[in-house]
Amino acid sequence: MTTSPDMPQVPDMHWARWGDPEAAQPLAASARGLVELAFGPAVERATTPLPDVRLPEPALDPALLGELVDLLGTDHVRTDHEARVRHTRGKSTPDLLRMRQGDGSDAPDAVVLPADHAEVAAVVSWCGERRVAVVPFGGGTSVVGGLAARRDGYAGVVALDLRRLDRLVSVDPVSMTAVLEAGVRGPRAEELLAEHGLTLGHFPQSFEYASIGGFAATRSSGQASAGYGRFDQLVVGLTVATPIGTLELGSAPANAAGPDLRELVLGSEGAFGVITSVTVRVRAVPEQKVYETWRFASFGDGAAALRDLVQHDCAPTVLRLSDENETALNLAKPDEVGGDSAGGCLVVTGFEGTPDDVARRRATVSARLEKAGGTSLGAEDGAAWAAGRFHGPYLRDAMLDIGVLVETLETATFWSNLPRLYAAVADALTTALTDEQGGPIVLCHVSHVYETGASLYFTVAAKQDGDGLAQWATAKGAASDAMIAAGATITHHHAVGRDHKPWLAREIGPVGVEMLRAVKERVDPFGVLNPGALVP
């Protein structure tokens, strides 16, 4: 079966902001009041118009461009100003700050849009032969510098946009698997699967714009990971185009045929090959969805309650915990930041499935949360969280507009080490961003849970100093040092890109670094695949 979409993909994101410009809103009066109380009067910051963004002169020789046109056709090789701008970097705060200031120095020389695996493989092979760097581009949502290729030593840089690989290739309702091409974005994947009564259940904050290939290449985790699992847990097969040929993986749900090469591709960020299709586990579309909130007196009490649930195998589909600061600001409900808060620490629970299953699990979870000291706040706030679950990045844009630096970072560790990690990262951020005018606001939540540990997701806001780039680099470095010193991971679900590479080397050690380099050298002998990303 081959299914071709009847409706267009989600429109491209704004080139210097997050998401759909029509969905962007200025800060609410309550939120703006909090910002000015914390950081003083707003400082309006303008964005350079798109036509005025400064780009480097294209490095690709006209003869090489002609060869690309021969491979893909004139309509699918773009070198115009707008196409290059829209494929420059991702959506981290440093990325946005540079683009707002008109700095497009990392722009590709050309954007290519292959139609299928064969054309992707042809482009990848051509790039190897011609020593042209190639950066896979799905939804452009990277927040770790994963889309800015190193240029030195290459004849040019091309962005390989996968949007035309947009099909649901097949569904196996007996095995409950589906094959999706890499360019299918999150909402379209759900639409296509829903026609068969199925869901993937993967809903990260980037869901509206990120692609299936991007989910796999970054080992993404969704907001319902407690029930559906991380994206890497959903992947049972992959097709990958490399400079030395095609890699096909996924002949069985599990095997003992040596190391699992799927895990080598998952999280590889295009450095070992370009993912063109993914075979995923799917589930029946839930008949009922219910989201609730609970209040705990402290972050420690809430974390203990979450650990109790997951270690007794009764975690709900969604399970999240905000610390005192995040709860006080209502950041779990981006549409209501600055509004009244119940105090303490907010827990969000979500249940999806048949009505009987939802009722049974809600009763079990409620009993355990009450026993742990939680107070139910009902379903109203849970519904507000669900309605605003993808709106957080728009709030960051509104803050940047008035001179407030906002960024996020995440990590993970074992339950016994969680308090130490939480304190160390919060202290590092506070110290790095405090000056004579004051300090930052540091917020945190537990976003994903496991029997053995959990992730911590930090949001930090500070008055922007100058262009903000050096300011954030100092804070990011301090927080990353704190993570490694605390024995935690440098990233739980944002991937490595360029930004995390120095700390990845410290996390995996010299032998781990040599293993990554060995794979890179054999699979990508000319180093053309997303050079500068991932591999230390």
Tab-separated table of C-alpha atoms in Angstrom, residues 114-298:
chain	number	residue	atom	x	y	z
A	114	PRO	CA	14.676	14.838	-3.374
A	115	ALA	CA	11.449	12.887	-3.922
A	116	ASP	CA	12.317	9.432	-2.575
A	117	HIS	CA	15.014	7.180	-1.186
A	118	ALA	CA	16.653	6.706	-4.565
A	119	GLU	CA	17.079	10.452	-5.049
A	120	VAL	CA	18.346	10.913	-1.486
A	121	ALA	CA	20.878	8.134	-2.061
A	122	ALA	CA	21.952	9.750	-5.335
A	123	VAL	CA	22.496	13.118	-3.637
A	124	VAL	CA	24.435	11.576	-0.743
A	125	SER	CA	26.634	9.611	-3.135
A	126	TRP	CA	27.194	12.719	-5.280
A	127	CYS	CA	28.149	14.769	-2.208
A	128	GLY	CA	30.750	12.174	-1.273
A	129	GLU	CA	32.218	12.123	-4.772
A	130	ARG	CA	32.293	15.931	-5.058
A	131	ARG	CA	33.295	16.631	-1.420
A	132	VAL	CA	30.176	18.688	-0.762
A	133	ALA	CA	28.873	18.813	2.817
A	134	VAL	CA	25.227	17.754	3.175
A	135	VAL	CA	22.922	18.581	6.095
A	136	PRO	CA	19.619	16.661	6.390
A	137	PHE	CA	16.735	19.058	7.067
A	138	GLY	CA	13.361	17.883	8.373
A	139	GLY	CA	11.348	20.476	10.283
A	140	GLY	CA	14.294	22.694	11.249
A	141	THR	CA	13.577	22.400	14.986
A	142	SER	CA	17.099	21.570	16.233
A	143	VAL	CA	18.062	23.462	19.400
A	144	VAL	CA	21.674	22.229	19.692
A	145	GLY	CA	23.350	23.610	16.585
A	146	GLY	CA	22.580	20.467	14.610
A	147	LEU	CA	21.965	22.234	11.283
A	148	ALA	CA	25.098	24.374	10.930
A	149	ALA	CA	27.692	22.418	8.966
A	150	ARG	CA	31.423	23.003	9.086
A	151	ARG	CA	32.518	24.511	5.745
A	152	ASP	CA	36.289	24.253	5.730
A	153	GLY	CA	37.629	21.630	3.355
A	154	TYR	CA	34.417	21.277	1.338
A	155	ALA	CA	33.411	22.434	-2.124
A	156	GLY	CA	30.170	23.747	-0.648
A	157	VAL	CA	27.242	22.963	1.638
A	158	VAL	CA	23.784	21.762	0.645
A	159	ALA	CA	20.709	21.430	2.834
A	160	LEU	CA	18.883	18.198	1.995
A	161	ASP	CA	15.226	19.031	2.658
A	162	LEU	CA	13.178	15.840	3.111
A	163	ARG	CA	9.693	17.357	2.888
A	164	ARG	CA	8.825	15.488	-0.342
A	165	LEU	CA	9.359	12.150	1.424
A	166	ASP	CA	5.917	12.575	2.934
A	167	ARG	CA	4.100	9.246	2.566
A	168	LEU	CA	2.668	6.595	4.816
A	169	VAL	CA	4.205	3.696	2.926
A	170	SER	CA	2.453	0.762	4.599
A	171	VAL	CA	0.546	-0.407	7.654
A	172	ASP	CA	0.724	-3.885	9.209
A	173	PRO	CA	-2.367	-4.112	11.450
A	174	VAL	CA	-1.435	-7.615	12.583
A	175	SER	CA	2.032	-6.695	13.822
A	176	MET	CA	0.866	-3.152	14.704
A	177	THR	CA	3.627	-1.434	12.773
A	178	ALA	CA	3.705	1.245	10.091
A	179	VAL	CA	6.330	2.541	7.674
A	180	LEU	CA	6.547	6.323	7.385
A	181	GLU	CA	8.879	8.302	5.172
A	182	ALA	CA	11.294	10.575	6.983
A	183	GLY	CA	9.812	13.900	5.863
A	184	VAL	CA	6.344	13.319	7.333
A	185	ARG	CA	5.766	15.865	10.087
A	186	GLY	CA	4.146	15.031	13.400
A	187	PRO	CA	0.572	16.207	12.743
A	188	ARG	CA	0.484	14.620	9.282
A	189	ALA	CA	1.758	11.318	10.662
A	190	GLU	CA	-1.142	11.279	13.120
A	191	GLU	CA	-3.634	12.160	10.374
A	192	LEU	CA	-2.399	9.403	8.076
A	193	LEU	CA	-2.359	6.791	10.843
A	194	ALA	CA	-5.781	7.872	12.135
A	195	GLU	CA	-7.275	6.833	8.785
A	196	HIS	CA	-6.404	3.303	9.904
A	197	GLY	CA	-7.571	3.814	13.501
A	198	LEU	CA	-3.985	4.078	14.728
A	199	THR	CA	-1.691	6.542	16.506
A	200	LEU	CA	2.031	6.874	17.040
A	201	GLY	CA	1.511	8.727	20.320
A	202	HIS	CA	4.680	10.798	20.027
A	203	PHE	CA	4.027	14.413	21.051
A	204	PRO	CA	7.168	16.420	21.859
A	205	GLN	CA	6.872	20.190	22.159
A	206	SER	CA	8.197	20.374	18.588
A	207	PHE	CA	5.380	18.056	17.391
A	208	GLU	CA	3.711	20.553	15.058
A	209	TYR	CA	6.857	21.038	12.955
A	210	ALA	CA	9.339	18.218	13.568
A	211	SER	CA	9.559	15.248	11.207
A	212	ILE	CA	9.616	11.486	11.603
A	213	GLY	CA	13.228	11.383	10.436
A	214	GLY	CA	14.122	14.134	12.877
A	215	PHE	CA	12.492	12.264	15.766
A	216	ALA	CA	14.679	9.259	14.968
A	217	ALA	CA	17.886	11.178	14.264
A	218	THR	CA	17.709	12.970	17.638
A	219	ARG	CA	16.212	10.223	19.836
A	220	SER	CA	13.263	12.445	20.635
A	221	SER	CA	11.005	12.021	23.675
A	222	GLY	CA	7.358	13.038	23.650
A	223	GLN	CA	5.185	14.461	26.396
A	224	ALA	CA	3.349	11.124	26.640
A	225	SER	CA	6.539	9.102	26.979
A	226	ALA	CA	5.412	7.542	30.277
A	227	GLY	CA	2.715	5.696	28.339
A	228	TYR	CA	3.998	5.391	24.754
A	229	GLY	CA	7.756	5.437	25.311
A	230	ARG	CA	10.558	7.472	23.773
A	231	PHE	CA	10.723	7.581	19.994
A	232	ASP	CA	13.694	5.213	19.922
A	233	GLN	CA	11.521	2.676	21.767
A	234	LEU	CA	8.938	2.960	18.985
A	235	VAL	CA	11.380	2.310	16.123
A	236	VAL	CA	11.623	-1.257	14.842
A	237	GLY	CA	13.198	-0.576	11.441
A	238	LEU	CA	15.046	2.055	9.410
A	239	THR	CA	16.201	2.741	5.871
A	240	VAL	CA	19.311	4.914	5.639
A	241	ALA	CA	21.212	6.373	2.675
A	242	THR	CA	24.980	6.507	3.263
A	243	PRO	CA	27.905	7.416	0.985
A	244	ILE	CA	28.834	3.725	0.777
A	245	GLY	CA	25.330	2.380	0.109
A	246	THR	CA	21.893	1.791	1.627
A	247	LEU	CA	21.439	0.387	5.133
A	248	GLU	CA	18.219	-1.578	5.769
A	249	LEU	CA	17.433	-2.485	9.375
A	250	GLY	CA	14.495	-4.152	11.088
A	251	SER	CA	13.923	-7.806	10.166
A	252	ALA	CA	12.415	-8.690	13.550
A	253	PRO	CA	11.139	-7.026	16.738
A	254	ALA	CA	14.337	-8.113	18.520
A	255	ASN	CA	17.379	-10.217	17.760
A	256	ALA	CA	20.749	-11.381	19.034
A	257	ALA	CA	22.550	-10.716	15.751
A	258	GLY	CA	25.312	-8.641	17.274
A	259	PRO	CA	24.930	-5.043	18.495
A	260	ASP	CA	21.639	-3.439	17.498
A	261	LEU	CA	22.571	-1.211	14.562
A	262	ARG	CA	19.265	0.609	14.880
A	263	GLU	CA	20.680	2.191	18.014
A	264	LEU	CA	23.708	3.340	16.051
A	265	VAL	CA	21.480	5.232	13.617
A	266	LEU	CA	19.053	6.556	16.232
A	267	GLY	CA	20.516	9.766	17.600
A	268	SER	CA	23.134	9.988	14.839
A	269	GLU	CA	21.870	13.390	13.571
A	270	GLY	CA	22.702	12.683	9.935
A	271	ALA	CA	26.388	12.109	10.708
A	272	PHE	CA	26.270	8.410	9.683
A	273	GLY	CA	23.614	8.600	6.967
A	274	VAL	CA	20.315	10.145	5.969
A	275	ILE	CA	17.250	8.348	7.330
A	276	THR	CA	14.654	8.040	4.565
A	277	SER	CA	11.987	5.866	6.212
A	278	VAL	CA	11.183	4.542	9.668
A	279	THR	CA	9.169	1.494	10.709
A	280	VAL	CA	7.406	2.272	13.976
A	281	ARG	CA	5.207	0.579	16.534
A	282	VAL	CA	1.673	1.955	16.500
A	283	ARG	CA	-1.342	1.642	18.770
A	284	ALA	CA	-5.088	2.023	18.470
A	285	VAL	CA	-6.349	5.598	18.654
A	286	PRO	CA	-7.442	6.072	22.284
A	287	GLU	CA	-11.175	6.314	22.826
A	288	GLN	CA	-10.743	8.644	25.771
A	289	LYS	CA	-8.160	11.190	26.968
A	290	VAL	CA	-8.261	12.713	30.443
A	291	TYR	CA	-5.651	15.089	31.917
A	292	GLU	CA	-5.565	16.091	35.577
A	293	THR	CA	-3.352	18.081	37.921
A	294	TRP	CA	-2.204	17.496	41.476
A	295	ARG	CA	-0.401	19.648	44.018
A	296	PHE	CA	2.481	18.533	46.228
A	297	ALA	CA	4.064	20.569	48.973
A	298	SER	CA	7.578	20.381	47.572
